[in-house]
Coordinates of C-alpha atoms and ligand atoms in Angstrom, one line a residue:
M1 CA 138.6 4.9 242.6
P2 CA 139.8 8.5 242.2
T3 CA 138.5 10.8 244.8
E4 CA 137.1 14.2 244.0
A5 CA 140.2 15.7 245.7
E6 CA 142.4 13.9 243.2
N7 CA 140.6 14.7 240.1
T8 CA 139.5 18.2 240.1
W9 CA 140.1 21.7 241.5
D10 CA 139.1 24.1 238.9
N11 CA 135.8 25.6 237.8
A12 CA 134.3 28.4 235.8
E13 CA 134.5 31.1 238.5
S14 CA 138.0 30.3 239.7
P15 CA 140.6 32.9 238.9
S16 CA 142.4 31.7 235.9
Q17 CA 145.4 29.6 236.9
S18 CA 148.6 29.5 234.8
S19 CA 150.8 26.5 235.2
S20 CA 153.1 28.5 237.4
T21 CA 150.2 29.4 239.8
K22 CA 149.3 26.9 242.4
P23 CA 145.5 26.3 242.6
S24 CA 144.4 27.3 246.1
G25 CA 142.7 23.9 246.6
L26 CA 146.2 22.3 246.7
D27 CA 147.4 24.7 249.3
K28 CA 148.2 23.6 252.8
I29 CA 147.1 24.8 256.2
K30 CA 149.8 25.1 258.8
I31 CA 148.8 25.2 262.5
I32 CA 150.9 25.5 265.6
G33 CA 148.7 24.0 268.4
G34 CA 148.2 25.1 272.0
N35 CA 146.4 28.5 271.8
P36 CA 143.1 28.8 273.6
L37 CA 140.5 30.6 271.5
Y38 CA 138.9 33.8 272.6
G39 CA 136.6 36.1 270.6
T40 CA 133.7 35.9 268.1
I41 CA 133.2 33.7 265.1
P42 CA 130.4 34.6 262.6
I43 CA 128.5 31.5 261.4
S44 CA 127.7 31.3 257.6
G45 CA 124.5 30.1 256.0
A46 CA 124.1 26.4 255.7
K47 CA 125.9 24.9 252.7
N48 CA 123.6 21.8 252.6
C49 CA 120.6 24.1 252.5
A50 CA 121.8 26.8 250.1
L51 CA 122.8 24.2 247.5
K52 CA 119.2 22.8 247.4
L53 CA 117.7 26.3 247.5
M54 CA 119.6 27.0 244.3
C55 CA 118.1 23.9 242.7
A56 CA 114.6 25.1 243.8
S57 CA 115.2 28.2 241.7
L58 CA 114.8 25.9 238.6
L59 CA 111.1 25.4 239.6
T60 CA 110.1 29.0 238.6
G61 CA 110.7 31.5 235.8
E62 CA 110.7 34.3 238.3
T63 CA 113.7 35.7 240.2
M64 CA 114.8 34.2 243.5
Y65 CA 116.6 36.4 246.1
F66 CA 118.6 34.6 248.7
E67 CA 120.3 36.1 251.8
N68 CA 122.9 34.6 254.2
S69 CA 124.1 32.5 251.3
P70 CA 127.6 31.0 251.8
N71 CA 128.7 32.2 248.3
S72 CA 132.4 31.8 248.8
L73 CA 132.3 28.0 249.2
R74 CA 133.7 25.9 246.4
D75 CA 130.5 23.8 246.4
M76 CA 128.4 26.9 245.9
N77 CA 130.7 27.9 243.0
S78 CA 130.2 24.4 241.4
Q79 CA 126.4 24.8 241.8
R80 CA 126.5 28.2 240.2
E81 CA 128.5 26.8 237.4
L82 CA 125.9 24.1 236.8
L83 CA 122.9 26.4 236.9
R84 CA 124.6 28.8 234.6
Y85 CA 125.3 26.0 232.2
L86 CA 121.6 25.2 232.2
G87 CA 120.9 28.8 231.3
C88 CA 120.2 30.5 234.7
K89 CA 121.2 34.1 235.2
I90 CA 123.0 34.4 238.6
E91 CA 124.5 37.3 240.5
H92 CA 126.1 37.2 243.9
E93 CA 127.7 39.7 246.2
G94 CA 128.7 39.1 249.8
A95 CA 126.0 36.8 251.2
A96 CA 123.3 37.9 248.6
L97 CA 122.5 35.6 245.7
T98 CA 120.0 36.2 242.9
I99 CA 118.9 33.4 240.5
N100 CA 116.6 33.6 237.5
A101 CA 115.8 30.4 235.6
D102 CA 113.4 32.0 233.0
N103 CA 115.6 31.0 230.0
I104 CA 116.7 27.4 230.5
E105 CA 118.7 26.3 227.5
T106 CA 119.4 22.7 228.2
Y107 CA 118.1 20.0 230.5
T108 CA 121.5 18.2 230.7
A109 CA 123.7 18.4 233.8
P110 CA 127.1 17.2 232.4
Y111 CA 129.6 14.9 234.0
D112 CA 132.3 17.5 234.2
I113 CA 130.3 19.7 236.6
V114 CA 128.3 17.1 238.4
R115 CA 131.3 14.9 239.3
K116 CA 132.5 17.7 241.6
M117 CA 129.7 17.6 244.0
R118 CA 126.9 15.2 244.9
G119 CA 124.5 18.1 245.7
S120 CA 124.1 18.6 241.9
I121 CA 121.9 15.5 241.7
L122 CA 119.2 17.8 243.1
V123 CA 118.6 19.5 239.8
L124 CA 117.0 16.2 238.6
G125 CA 113.6 16.6 240.4
P126 CA 113.1 20.3 239.6
L127 CA 114.1 20.0 235.9
L128 CA 111.8 17.0 235.4
A129 CA 108.9 18.6 237.2
R130 CA 109.0 21.9 235.3
F131 CA 110.2 20.9 231.9
G132 CA 109.2 17.2 231.6
E133 CA 112.7 16.0 231.0
A134 CA 116.2 15.9 232.5
K135 CA 119.6 14.2 231.8
V136 CA 121.9 14.3 234.8
S137 CA 125.3 12.6 235.2
L138 CA 125.6 10.2 238.1
P139 CA 127.2 12.3 240.8
G140 CA 130.6 12.5 242.5
G141 CA 131.2 14.1 245.9
C142 CA 133.1 13.1 249.0
A143 CA 134.6 9.6 248.8
I144 CA 132.6 8.3 251.8
G145 CA 131.1 5.1 250.5
T146 CA 129.2 4.2 247.4
R147 CA 126.3 6.6 247.9
P148 CA 123.8 5.3 245.3
V149 CA 120.9 7.4 244.0
D150 CA 118.4 4.6 243.6
M151 CA 115.8 6.2 245.9
H152 CA 115.9 9.4 243.9
I153 CA 115.3 7.4 240.8
N154 CA 112.6 5.0 242.2
G155 CA 110.7 7.9 243.7
L156 CA 110.5 9.8 240.4
E157 CA 109.5 6.5 238.6
E158 CA 106.6 6.2 241.1
M159 CA 105.6 9.7 240.0
G160 CA 105.3 8.4 236.4
A161 CA 108.7 9.2 235.0
T162 CA 110.5 6.9 232.6
I163 CA 114.1 6.6 233.6
T164 CA 117.0 4.9 231.9
L165 CA 120.7 4.8 232.9
D166 CA 123.0 5.2 229.9
E167 CA 126.7 5.9 229.8
G168 CA 126.8 7.3 233.3
Y169 CA 123.8 9.5 232.8
I170 CA 120.3 9.4 234.3
N171 CA 117.8 10.1 231.4
A172 CA 114.4 11.0 232.8
K173 CA 111.2 11.8 231.0
A174 CA 107.8 12.8 232.6
P175 CA 104.5 11.5 231.2
A176 CA 102.8 13.7 228.6
G177 CA 100.6 15.5 231.2
G178 CA 103.5 16.0 233.7
L179 CA 104.6 14.1 236.8
Q180 CA 101.8 12.5 238.8
G181 CA 101.4 12.8 242.6
A182 CA 102.4 9.5 244.3
K183 CA 102.7 7.8 247.7
I184 CA 106.4 7.3 248.1
L185 CA 107.7 5.2 251.0
F186 CA 111.5 5.6 251.3
P187 CA 113.1 2.3 252.3
K188 CA 115.8 4.2 254.1
V189 CA 116.0 7.8 255.4
S190 CA 117.7 10.0 252.8
V191 CA 118.2 13.7 252.9
G192 CA 118.9 14.1 249.2
A193 CA 116.1 11.8 248.0
T194 CA 113.6 13.5 250.3
E195 CA 114.6 16.9 248.9
N196 CA 114.5 15.8 245.2
L197 CA 111.1 14.3 245.6
L198 CA 109.8 17.2 247.6
M199 CA 110.8 19.6 244.9
A200 CA 109.4 17.4 242.1
A201 CA 106.1 17.0 243.9
T202 CA 105.5 20.7 244.1
L203 CA 104.6 20.9 240.4
A204 CA 103.1 17.4 240.0
N205 CA 99.5 16.7 239.3
G206 CA 97.7 15.8 242.5
T207 CA 98.9 15.0 246.0
S208 CA 102.1 13.3 246.9
T209 CA 103.0 11.7 250.3
L210 CA 106.7 11.2 251.2
A211 CA 106.8 8.6 254.0
N212 CA 109.9 7.8 256.1
A213 CA 111.1 11.3 254.9
A214 CA 114.2 12.9 256.3
R215 CA 113.6 15.6 259.0
E216 CA 116.8 17.6 258.8
P217 CA 116.5 21.4 259.4
E218 CA 117.8 22.0 255.9
I219 CA 114.8 20.2 254.5
V220 CA 112.5 22.3 256.6
D221 CA 114.1 25.4 255.4
L222 CA 113.9 24.3 251.8
G223 CA 110.2 23.4 252.3
Q224 CA 109.5 26.8 253.9
C225 CA 111.1 28.5 250.8
L226 CA 109.0 26.4 248.5
I227 CA 105.9 27.4 250.5
K228 CA 106.8 31.1 249.9
M229 CA 107.1 30.2 246.2
G230 CA 103.5 29.0 246.3
A231 CA 103.9 25.3 247.0
K232 CA 101.4 23.5 249.2
I233 CA 103.3 21.5 251.7
T234 CA 102.5 20.1 255.2
G235 CA 104.4 17.9 257.6
L236 CA 107.8 19.5 257.2
G237 CA 110.1 18.3 260.0
T238 CA 108.1 15.1 260.5
D239 CA 108.7 11.7 258.7
T240 CA 105.6 12.2 256.6
I241 CA 105.5 15.2 254.2
R242 CA 102.4 15.9 252.1
V243 CA 102.6 18.0 248.9
E244 CA 99.6 19.1 246.9
G245 CA 100.9 19.9 243.4
V246 CA 100.3 23.4 241.9
K247 CA 100.5 24.6 238.3
A248 CA 103.3 27.1 238.7
L249 CA 105.6 28.6 241.4
N250 CA 106.6 32.2 241.9
G251 CA 109.9 33.9 242.8
T252 CA 110.5 34.9 246.4
Q253 CA 113.1 36.1 248.9
H254 CA 114.6 33.7 251.4
S255 CA 117.3 33.8 254.1
V256 CA 119.4 30.6 254.4
I257 CA 119.4 29.1 257.9
P258 CA 122.8 29.2 259.8
D259 CA 125.1 26.2 259.2
R260 CA 124.6 23.8 262.1
I261 CA 127.6 21.7 261.1
E262 CA 129.9 24.8 261.0
T263 CA 128.5 25.8 264.3
G264 CA 129.2 22.4 265.9
T265 CA 132.7 22.4 264.5
Y266 CA 133.6 25.7 266.1
I267 CA 131.9 24.7 269.4
I268 CA 134.3 21.7 269.4
A269 CA 137.3 23.9 268.5
A270 CA 136.5 26.2 271.4
G271 CA 135.9 23.3 273.8
M272 CA 139.1 21.5 272.8
T273 CA 141.4 24.5 273.1
G274 CA 139.8 26.1 276.1
G275 CA 139.0 29.8 276.2
T276 CA 135.6 31.4 275.5
V277 CA 134.1 31.8 272.0
T278 CA 130.9 33.6 270.9
L279 CA 129.3 32.2 267.8
K280 CA 127.3 34.8 266.0
N281 CA 124.1 34.0 263.9
A282 CA 124.0 30.4 265.1
R283 CA 120.8 28.4 265.9
I284 CA 120.9 26.3 269.1
D285 CA 117.6 24.5 268.3
T286 CA 119.1 22.5 265.4
L287 CA 121.9 21.1 267.5
S288 CA 120.2 19.4 270.4
S289 CA 121.8 15.9 270.0
V290 CA 125.3 17.4 269.5
L291 CA 125.0 19.7 272.5
G292 CA 123.7 16.9 274.7
H293 CA 126.8 14.9 274.0
L294 CA 129.1 17.9 274.2
S295 CA 127.7 18.8 277.6
Q296 CA 128.4 15.2 278.9
A297 CA 131.9 15.7 277.6
G298 CA 132.2 19.0 279.6
I299 CA 131.6 21.7 277.0
E300 CA 129.1 24.4 278.1
V301 CA 127.0 26.2 275.4
T302 CA 124.7 29.0 276.5
Q303 CA 122.5 31.4 274.4
N304 CA 123.0 35.1 274.7
N305 CA 120.7 37.3 272.6
G306 CA 120.8 35.0 269.5
D307 CA 124.5 34.3 269.9
L308 CA 126.0 31.1 271.4
V309 CA 128.7 31.3 274.0
V310 CA 131.0 28.3 274.3
S311 CA 133.3 27.5 277.2
R312 CA 134.9 24.4 278.7
E313 CA 133.6 23.5 282.1
I314 CA 136.5 21.2 283.2
E315 CA 140.2 21.0 282.7
R316 CA 140.1 17.9 280.7
L317 CA 137.1 16.8 278.6
R318 CA 135.5 13.4 279.3
G319 CA 135.2 10.4 276.9
V320 CA 131.6 10.0 275.6
D321 CA 130.0 7.5 273.2
I322 CA 128.1 8.6 270.1
M323 CA 126.2 6.9 267.3
T324 CA 125.3 8.7 264.1
E325 CA 121.7 8.7 263.0
P326 CA 119.3 10.6 260.8
Y327 CA 118.1 13.9 262.3
P328 CA 117.3 14.5 265.2
G329 CA 120.0 12.0 266.0
F330 CA 123.7 12.7 266.1
P331 CA 124.8 14.0 262.6
T332 CA 127.2 12.0 260.6
D333 CA 128.7 15.3 259.4
M334 CA 129.9 15.9 263.1
Q335 CA 131.3 12.5 263.7
A336 CA 134.9 13.2 262.6
Q337 CA 135.1 16.4 264.6
F338 CA 133.7 14.7 267.7
M339 CA 136.3 12.0 267.3
A340 CA 139.1 14.6 267.1
M341 CA 137.8 15.9 270.4
L342 CA 137.8 12.4 272.0
T343 CA 141.5 11.8 271.2
G344 CA 142.5 14.0 274.1
A345 CA 139.6 13.2 276.5
D346 CA 139.9 11.6 279.9
G347 CA 138.8 8.0 279.3
A348 CA 137.5 6.4 276.2
G349 CA 134.6 7.0 273.8
M350 CA 133.0 4.8 271.2
V351 CA 132.0 6.3 267.9
T352 CA 129.5 4.3 265.8
E353 CA 128.8 5.4 262.2
T354 CA 125.5 4.1 260.8
I355 CA 124.9 6.4 257.9
F356 CA 127.9 5.9 255.6
E357 CA 130.3 3.1 255.2
N358 CA 134.0 4.2 254.8
R359 CA 133.6 7.3 256.9
F360 CA 136.6 6.7 259.2
M361 CA 139.3 8.0 256.8
H362 CA 140.5 10.5 259.4
V363 CA 141.4 7.7 261.8
P364 CA 144.8 6.7 260.4
E365 CA 145.7 10.4 260.1
L366 CA 144.7 11.2 263.7
N367 CA 146.6 8.1 264.8
R368 CA 149.7 9.5 263.0
M369 CA 149.3 12.5 265.3
G370 CA 149.5 10.2 268.4
A371 CA 145.8 9.4 268.9
D372 CA 144.8 5.9 270.1
I373 CA 141.9 4.9 267.9
T374 CA 140.9 1.3 266.9
V375 CA 138.3 0.6 264.3
Q376 CA 136.1 -2.5 264.3
G377 CA 133.5 -2.6 261.6
N378 CA 131.4 0.6 261.8
S379 CA 132.6 1.4 265.3
A380 CA 135.8 3.1 266.6
I381 CA 137.1 3.1 270.1
V382 CA 138.9 6.3 270.9
R383 CA 141.1 6.1 274.0
G384 CA 142.1 9.5 275.2
V385 CA 145.8 10.3 275.2
N386 CA 147.9 12.9 277.0
G387 CA 148.4 15.3 274.1
L388 CA 148.7 14.9 270.3
K389 CA 151.8 15.7 268.3
G390 CA 151.9 17.9 265.1
A391 CA 152.3 16.0 261.9
E392 CA 151.8 16.2 258.1
V393 CA 148.4 14.9 257.3
M394 CA 145.8 14.8 254.6
A395 CA 142.2 13.8 254.2
T396 CA 139.9 13.2 251.3
D397 CA 136.6 14.3 252.6
L398 CA 135.3 17.5 254.0
R399 CA 134.6 16.7 257.6
A400 CA 137.6 14.4 257.9
S401 CA 139.7 17.4 256.8
V402 CA 138.3 19.7 259.4
S403 CA 138.8 17.1 262.1
L404 CA 142.5 17.2 261.3
V405 CA 142.5 21.0 261.7
L406 CA 140.8 20.6 265.1
A407 CA 143.5 18.1 266.1
G408 CA 146.2 20.5 264.9
L409 CA 144.7 23.3 267.2
V410 CA 145.7 21.3 270.3
A411 CA 148.7 19.3 269.0
K412 CA 152.2 20.0 270.3
G413 CA 154.2 21.7 267.5
E414 CA 153.3 22.1 263.9
T415 CA 150.5 20.3 261.9
T416 CA 150.3 20.6 258.2
V417 CA 147.0 19.7 256.6
N418 CA 147.6 19.1 253.0
R419 CA 145.2 19.8 250.1
I420 CA 142.6 22.0 251.6
Y421 CA 140.4 21.5 248.6
H422 CA 137.7 19.8 250.7
L423 CA 137.8 22.4 253.5
E424 CA 137.1 25.1 250.9
R425 CA 134.0 23.1 249.8
G426 CA 132.3 23.5 253.1
Y427 CA 134.0 26.1 255.5
E428 CA 134.0 29.8 254.5
D429 CA 137.2 31.5 255.5
I430 CA 138.2 28.9 258.0
V431 CA 141.8 30.2 258.4
G432 CA 140.5 33.8 258.9
K433 CA 137.8 32.7 261.4
L434 CA 140.1 30.7 263.5
G435 CA 143.0 33.1 263.2
R436 CA 140.9 36.0 264.5
V437 CA 140.0 34.2 267.7
G438 CA 143.7 33.4 268.4
A439 CA 144.6 30.2 266.6
N440 CA 148.1 30.1 265.2
V441 CA 147.0 29.1 261.7
R442 CA 147.9 30.1 258.2
K443 CA 147.7 29.0 254.6
A444 CA 151.0 27.9 253.1
Ligands
LIG1 C1 123.4 14.7 252.7 C2 124.4 15.8 253.0 C3 125.6 15.2 253.7 C4 125.2 14.3 254.9 C5 124.1 13.4 254.5 C6 123.6 12.6 255.7 C7 124.1 17.4 251.2 C8 124.7 18.1 250.0 N1 124.8 16.4 251.8 O1 123.9 13.8 251.8 O2 126.5 16.2 254.0 O3 126.3 13.6 255.4 O4 123.0 14.1 253.9 O5 123.1 13.5 256.7 O6 123.1 17.8 251.8 N2 121.3 6.3 250.0 C9 120.9 5.2 249.2 N3 120.2 5.5 248.1 C10 119.8 6.7 247.7 C11 120.2 7.8 248.5 C12 121.0 7.6 249.6 O7 121.1 4.1 249.5 O8 119.2 6.9 246.6 C13 122.0 6.0 251.2 C14 123.4 6.7 251.3 O9 124.3 5.9 250.6 C15 123.6 6.8 252.8 C16 122.2 7.1 253.3 O10 121.3 6.6 252.3 O11 124.1 5.6 253.3 C17 122.0 8.5 253.6 O12 122.3 9.3 252.5 P1 121.6 10.7 252.2 O13 120.8 11.1 253.4 O14 120.9 10.6 250.9 O15 122.8 11.7 252.0 P2 123.0 12.8 251.0 O16 121.7 13.5 250.7 O17 123.8 12.3 249.8

């Protein structure tokens, strides 16, 4: 199966590329390891929240104003491309983003745009709820398992929608009077299905209950924005969310929460390399499980006037076991980075992945750098080694790619991370942010 990295790099807002110009997604990052990091890294708005907030804009004809939006990410670019295709008017400058969905021209989200990013499935619920119909291509995204969308579809059917799958498209129609409130019990905790159904329920007739709902901070932030838009929602952050449908929603202003995964990634970078790093605009309360495990490993994180200060307490970090779980458990999106950290730890750590199958693609690459990792089923034993060695590596998903960058920061000699396409999907200015705190890193 082709991965996203193999089959696409371009989109509407990319600077035009002639055949002689190399698209930036195929660039490499070169790192010479060994520098401790000192200084300040600003944390961007959360990608996994901003993408959904953009979809929420489809629920109203009034203008939405977002701040702290990670606009330079490739995934944000793909989402803008999709919303513009649907007919939205969008402007963005710096971290400000304005979206108006008053003149929607089509209810179809085409394969060419949706295949780039799984987050685009989140237009399904809002389109269906506001316009009564939607046609959305089955999504692409990182190549981390099969990632079905059955729970999104079943939930919308329980709200009265008629859904057929045809030639790779989800065709959805609401009943004549609009979607109906429903009691939906998710068989498994899903971030995306919870968000799609939450948005759909805001404009449905009557009350909806989402049971076994996901509790991620990004969902709470989306829900708080929906409440500002006039939605009636209770239970955000718990496993049971109740939504009383309203006739229409209004525009509002909303600031995107800081990215907890970017924050966790730079905490590990600081801890692995030594030194002291301050993370600006980060939120400690969304990282409890990660910080608990990092503290056991020997990384200290303290809060200082809204910033986080990270330092390593001991000469060599300790091996610690982790198991990924839905929030508030250890996030699957931090698993690869944690594993990169364990490669150099004193002792061993076991990493168990329970959310996605096929999410150990970084393992062979880390082993090529000298790591000692053995995978058995959905667990990996990482035995700490005395130093990694630089190598040429490549990964085909976002967090796997960044784990290789982390390994490169401490490896002896030069590491080349090929095809930075995936990094650019989820990390704003990663080369600049690491370079400014002392890493020897550059694009090549
Ligand atoms: C979101 C995040 C992703 C993160 C993941 C889990 C975005 C854009 N992406 O992805 O970074 O790794 O949450 O925290 O926010 N599943 C089904 N049927 C469905 C939906 C999901 O079986 O209809 C399964 C998935 O295959 C997976 C599990 O449920 O095994 C959890 O997936 P889900 O929480 O839905 O992940 P995403 O929303 O796709």
